[in-house]
PDB file of C-alpha atoms in Angstrom:
ATOM      1  CA  MET L 373     122.121  12.071  46.913  1.00  0.00           C
ATOM      2  CA  ALA L 374     125.837  11.835  46.257  1.00  0.00           C
ATOM      3  CA  ASP L 375     128.114  10.479  43.615  1.00  0.00           C
ATOM      4  CA  GLY L 376     127.640   9.979  39.917  1.00  0.00           C
ATOM      5  CA  GLU L 377     127.997  12.272  36.981  1.00  0.00           C
ATOM      6  CA  ALA L 378     124.938  14.272  38.042  1.00  0.00           C
ATOM      7  CA  ILE L 379     126.417  15.468  41.347  1.00  0.00           C
ATOM      8  CA  TRP L 380     126.907  19.040  40.109  1.00  0.00           C
ATOM      9  CA  GLU L 381     123.293  19.432  38.952  1.00  0.00           C
ATOM     10  CA  ARG L 382     122.153  17.993  42.293  1.00  0.00           C
ATOM     11  CA  LEU L 383     124.284  20.509  44.196  1.00  0.00           C
ATOM     12  CA  ARG L 384     122.937  23.425  42.134  1.00  0.00           C
ATOM     13  CA  ALA L 385     119.370  22.307  42.857  1.00  0.00           C
ATOM     14  CA  ALA L 386     120.131  21.924  46.574  1.00  0.00           C
ATOM     15  CA  ALA L 387     121.511  25.474  46.610  1.00  0.00           C
ATOM     16  CA  ASP L 388     118.306  26.688  44.948  1.00  0.00           C
ATOM     17  CA  LEU L 389     116.193  24.964  47.596  1.00  0.00           C
ATOM     18  CA  TYR L 390     118.316  26.550  50.316  1.00  0.00           C
ATOM     19  CA  HIS L 391     117.895  30.051  48.852  1.00  0.00           C
ATOM     20  CA  MET L 392     114.150  29.531  48.382  1.00  0.00           C
ATOM     21  CA  ARG L 393     114.052  28.632  52.103  1.00  0.00           C
ATOM     22  CA  ARG L 394     112.634  25.190  51.336  1.00  0.00           C
ATOM     23  CA  VAL L 395     115.509  23.622  53.314  1.00  0.00           C
ATOM     24  CA  LYS L 396     117.518  25.020  56.221  1.00  0.00           C
ATOM     25  CA  THR L 397     120.579  22.845  55.780  1.00  0.00           C
ATOM     26  CA  ILE L 398     122.147  20.631  53.138  1.00  0.00           C
ATOM     27  CA  SER L 399     123.543  17.231  54.033  1.00  0.00           C
ATOM     28  CA  LEU L 400     126.419  15.785  52.042  1.00  0.00           C
ATOM     29  CA  LEU L 401     127.994  12.368  52.146  1.00  0.00           C
ATOM     30  CA  ASN L 402     131.359  12.622  53.889  1.00  0.00           C
ATOM     31  CA  GLU L 403     133.367  11.357  50.928  1.00  0.00           C
ATOM     32  CA  GLN L 404     137.072  11.507  51.681  1.00  0.00           C
ATOM     33  CA  ARG L 405     138.321  10.099  48.386  1.00  0.00           C
ATOM     34  CA  THR L 406     140.729  12.347  46.534  1.00  0.00           C
ATOM     35  CA  SER L 407     139.130  14.458  43.845  1.00  0.00           C
ATOM     36  CA  GLY L 408     142.063  16.240  42.307  1.00  0.00           C
ATOM     37  CA  TYR L 409     144.766  18.788  42.898  1.00  0.00           C
ATOM     38  CA  ASN L 410     143.740  22.257  44.068  1.00  0.00           C
ATOM     39  CA  PHE L 411     146.273  24.802  42.848  1.00  0.00           C
ATOM     40  CA  ILE L 412     145.056  27.496  45.240  1.00  0.00           C
ATOM     41  CA  ARG L 413     145.355  25.264  48.329  1.00  0.00           C
ATOM     42  CA  LYS L 414     148.448  23.528  46.897  1.00  0.00           C
ATOM     43  CA  ARG L 415     147.163  20.099  47.877  1.00  0.00           C
ATOM     44  CA  ASN L 416     144.730  17.432  46.772  1.00  0.00           C
ATOM     45  CA  ASP L 417     141.087  18.078  47.618  1.00  0.00           C
ATOM     46  CA  THR L 418     138.616  15.465  48.714  1.00  0.00           C
ATOM     47  CA  ARG L 419     135.375  15.013  46.823  1.00  0.00           C
ATOM     48  CA  LEU L 420     133.604  16.493  49.848  1.00  0.00           C
ATOM     49  CA  GLN L 421     135.745  19.637  49.791  1.00  0.00           C
ATOM     50  CA  ARG L 422     135.014  20.111  46.082  1.00  0.00           C
ATOM     51  CA  GLU L 423     131.281  19.794  46.756  1.00  0.00           C
ATOM     52  CA  ILE L 424     131.424  22.286  49.654  1.00  0.00           C
ATOM     53  CA  ASP L 425     133.371  24.721  47.478  1.00  0.00           C
ATOM     54  CA  TYR L 426     130.845  24.304  44.663  1.00  0.00           C
ATOM     55  CA  LEU L 427     127.937  25.055  46.992  1.00  0.00           C
ATOM     56  CA  GLY L 428     129.878  28.109  48.157  1.00  0.00           C
ATOM     57  CA  LEU L 429     129.940  29.379  44.570  1.00  0.00           C
ATOM     58  CA  PHE L 430     126.134  29.380  44.766  1.00  0.00           C
ATOM     59  CA  GLY L 431     126.057  31.251  48.079  1.00  0.00           C
ATOM     60  CA  VAL L 432     125.535  28.362  50.523  1.00  0.00           C
ATOM     61  CA  PRO L 433     127.583  28.976  53.687  1.00  0.00           C
ATOM     62  CA  ALA L 434     129.711  26.051  54.860  1.00  0.00           C
ATOM     63  CA  SER L 435     128.003  26.344  58.269  1.00  0.00           C
ATOM     64  CA  LYS L 436     124.732  25.204  56.637  1.00  0.00           C
ATOM     65  CA  ILE L 437     126.280  21.997  55.289  1.00  0.00           C
ATOM     66  CA  LEU L 438     126.004  18.876  57.427  1.00  0.00           C
ATOM     67  CA  LEU L 439     128.071  15.746  56.899  1.00  0.00           C
ATOM     68  CA  ILE L 440     126.666  12.244  56.727  1.00  0.00           C
ATOM     69  CA  ASP L 441     129.047   9.341  57.242  1.00  0.00           C
ATOM     70  CA  PRO L 442     128.690   6.500  54.741  1.00  0.00           C
ATOM     71  CA  VAL L 443     127.925   3.000  55.947  1.00  0.00           C
ATOM     72  CA  GLU L 444     131.088   1.001  55.399  1.00  0.00           C
ATOM     73  CA  GLY L 445     130.701  -2.178  53.386  1.00  0.00           C
ATOM     74  CA  ASP L 446     127.109  -1.503  52.267  1.00  0.00           C
ATOM     75  CA  LEU L 447     126.728  -2.582  48.651  1.00  0.00           C
ATOM     76  CA  PHE L 448     123.635  -0.388  48.226  1.00  0.00           C
ATOM     77  CA  SER L 449     124.972   3.166  48.107  1.00  0.00           C
ATOM     78  CA  SER L 450     121.574   4.850  48.129  1.00  0.00           C
ATOM     79  CA  ARG L 451     120.499   2.884  51.189  1.00  0.00           C
ATOM     80  CA  SER L 452     123.856   3.677  52.771  1.00  0.00           C
ATOM     81  CA  GLU L 453     123.059   7.374  52.465  1.00  0.00           C
ATOM     82  CA  ALA L 454     119.608   6.897  54.006  1.00  0.00           C
ATOM     83  CA  VAL L 455     121.029   4.852  56.891  1.00  0.00           C
ATOM     84  CA  GLY L 456     123.794   7.418  57.432  1.00  0.00           C
ATOM     85  CA  MET L 457     121.188  10.182  57.546  1.00  0.00           C
ATOM     86  CA  LYS L 458     119.042   8.273  60.046  1.00  0.00           C
ATOM     87  CA  ARG L 459     122.048   7.621  62.283  1.00  0.00           C
ATOM     88  CA  LYS L 460     122.947  11.305  62.272  1.00  0.00           C
ATOM     89  CA  HIS L 461     119.373  12.655  62.432  1.00  0.00           C
ATOM     90  CA  PRO L 462     117.012   9.986  63.819  1.00  0.00           C
ATOM     91  CA  ALA L 463     114.220  12.417  64.740  1.00  0.00           C
ATOM     92  CA  LEU L 464     113.744  14.199  61.412  1.00  0.00           C
ATOM     93  CA  LYS L 465     110.144  14.884  60.435  1.00  0.00           C
ATOM     94  CA  ARG L 466     110.805  16.239  56.937  1.00  0.00           C
ATOM     95  CA  ILE L 467     113.401  15.219  54.359  1.00  0.00           C
ATOM     96  CA  ALA L 468     113.953  16.667  50.904  1.00  0.00           C
ATOM     97  CA  ILE L 469     116.055  14.395  48.716  1.00  0.00           C
ATOM     98  CA  VAL L 470     117.744  16.084  45.772  1.00  0.00           C
ATOM     99  CA  THR L 471     118.689  13.648  43.037  1.00  0.00           C
ATOM    100  CA  SER L 472     118.637  13.201  39.294  1.00  0.00           C
ATOM    101  CA  SER L 473     115.366  12.368  37.574  1.00  0.00           C
ATOM    102  CA  PRO L 474     116.198   8.718  36.735  1.00  0.00           C
ATOM    103  CA  HIS L 475     117.111   8.120  40.377  1.00  0.00           C
ATOM    104  CA  THR L 476     114.004   9.536  42.095  1.00  0.00           C
ATOM    105  CA  ARG L 477     112.085   6.281  42.649  1.00  0.00           C
ATOM    106  CA  ARG L 478     115.044   4.376  44.075  1.00  0.00           C
ATOM    107  CA  ALA L 479     116.037   7.271  46.341  1.00  0.00           C
ATOM    108  CA  LYS L 480     112.522   7.567  47.759  1.00  0.00           C
ATOM    109  CA  LEU L 481     112.283   3.793  48.238  1.00  0.00           C
ATOM    110  CA  CYS L 482     115.493   3.753  50.277  1.00  0.00           C
ATOM    111  CA  PHE L 483     114.493   6.620  52.549  1.00  0.00           C
ATOM    112  CA  GLN L 484     110.961   5.270  53.045  1.00  0.00           C
ATOM    113  CA  ARG L 485     112.307   1.912  54.139  1.00  0.00           C
ATOM    114  CA  VAL L 486     114.867   3.437  56.507  1.00  0.00           C
ATOM    115  CA  TYR L 487     112.672   6.233  57.916  1.00  0.00           C
ATOM    116  CA  THR L 488     109.396   4.708  58.991  1.00  0.00           C
ATOM    117  CA  GLY L 489     106.531   6.479  60.712  1.00  0.00           C
ATOM    118  CA  ASP L 490     105.585  10.114  60.487  1.00  0.00           C
ATOM    119  CA  VAL L 491     108.382  11.353  58.246  1.00  0.00           C
ATOM    120  CA  SER L 492     107.518  13.412  55.193  1.00  0.00           C
ATOM    121  CA  ILE L 493     109.879  12.437  52.379  1.00  0.00           C
ATOM    122  CA  GLN L 494     109.930  14.623  49.295  1.00  0.00           C
ATOM    123  CA  VAL L 495     112.075  13.859  46.274  1.00  0.00           C
ATOM    124  CA  TYR L 496     113.227  16.792  44.201  1.00  0.00           C
ATOM    125  CA  SER L 497     114.560  16.122  40.726  1.00  0.00           C
ATOM    126  CA  ALA L 498     117.512  18.406  40.091  1.00  0.00           C
ATOM    127  CA  THR L 499     116.675  18.813  36.393  1.00  0.00           C
ATOM    128  CA  SER L 500     114.121  17.697  33.886  1.00  0.00           C
ATOM    129  CA  PRO L 501     114.802  14.235  32.436  1.00  0.00           C
ATOM    130  CA  SER L 502     116.040  15.659  29.140  1.00  0.00           C
ATOM    131  CA  GLN L 503     118.640  17.811  30.916  1.00  0.00           C
ATOM    132  CA  SER L 504     120.049  15.313  33.415  1.00  0.00           C
ATOM    133  CA  ALA L 505     123.561  13.986  32.882  1.00  0.00           C
ATOM    134  CA  GLU L 506     122.339  10.568  33.996  1.00  0.00           C
ATOM    135  CA  THR L 507     119.467  10.337  31.537  1.00  0.00           C
ATOM    136  CA  PHE L 508     121.916   9.598  28.774  1.00  0.00           C
ATOM    137  CA  SER L 509     123.582   6.811  30.699  1.00  0.00           C
ATOM    138  CA  PRO L 510     121.988   3.472  29.934  1.00  0.00           C
ATOM    139  CA  ILE L 511     118.613   3.921  31.681  1.00  0.00           C
ATOM    140  CA  TRP L 512     118.087   0.179  31.941  1.00  0.00           C
ATOM    141  CA  ILE L 513     120.848   0.144  34.589  1.00  0.00           C
ATOM    142  CA  GLU L 514     118.718   2.363  36.849  1.00  0.00           C
ATOM    143  CA  TYR L 515     115.709   0.078  36.409  1.00  0.00           C
ATOM    144  CA  CYS L 516     117.837  -2.956  37.259  1.00  0.00           C
ATOM    145  CA  LYS L 517     119.129  -1.196  40.376  1.00  0.00           C
ATOM    146  CA  PHE L 518     115.589  -0.257  41.382  1.00  0.00           C
ATOM    147  CA  PHE L 519     114.459  -3.892  41.042  1.00  0.00           C
ATOM    148  CA  VAL L 520     117.423  -5.149  43.093  1.00  0.00           C
ATOM    149  CA  TYR L 521     116.817  -2.531  45.794  1.00  0.00           C
ATOM    150  CA  TRP L 522     113.090  -3.375  45.871  1.00  0.00           C
ATOM    151  CA  ILE L 523     113.852  -7.049  46.481  1.00  0.00           C
ATOM    152  CA  CYS L 524     116.876  -6.741  48.762  1.00  0.00           C
ATOM    153  CA  ILE L 525     116.243  -3.864  51.131  1.00  0.00           C
TER     154      ILE L 525
END
């Protein structure tokens, strides 16, 4: 799952799953927003490029990273990622979602509602709750989001 202050812990966990051979590829949201200036490239990087570079630091080859296009105008970002994944890979039988611990229920809900049938959906928490960057954000916000997603999608 993309975005948020926990993106770096999610990427580290995805790299671990790749090296443990639990996943063959890693899918990232194709985020083209500017992230910041890269002094080596002498240009601004996109968020996506920063994420690919970060995975490279952990030994994940760029050829094993797949891009998922976001759904434009979708107010539910987690559902947008699930829909983007289904559009790109409609016949998947197994999905491992890497996210932060407060986000696990909402992430699984979104993928279960988008991927119906015989799809095994596993949610992998990137860190323990006490170590997640998002745990110290107001947790009630995540519960409100979960409730809204449960009702609306």
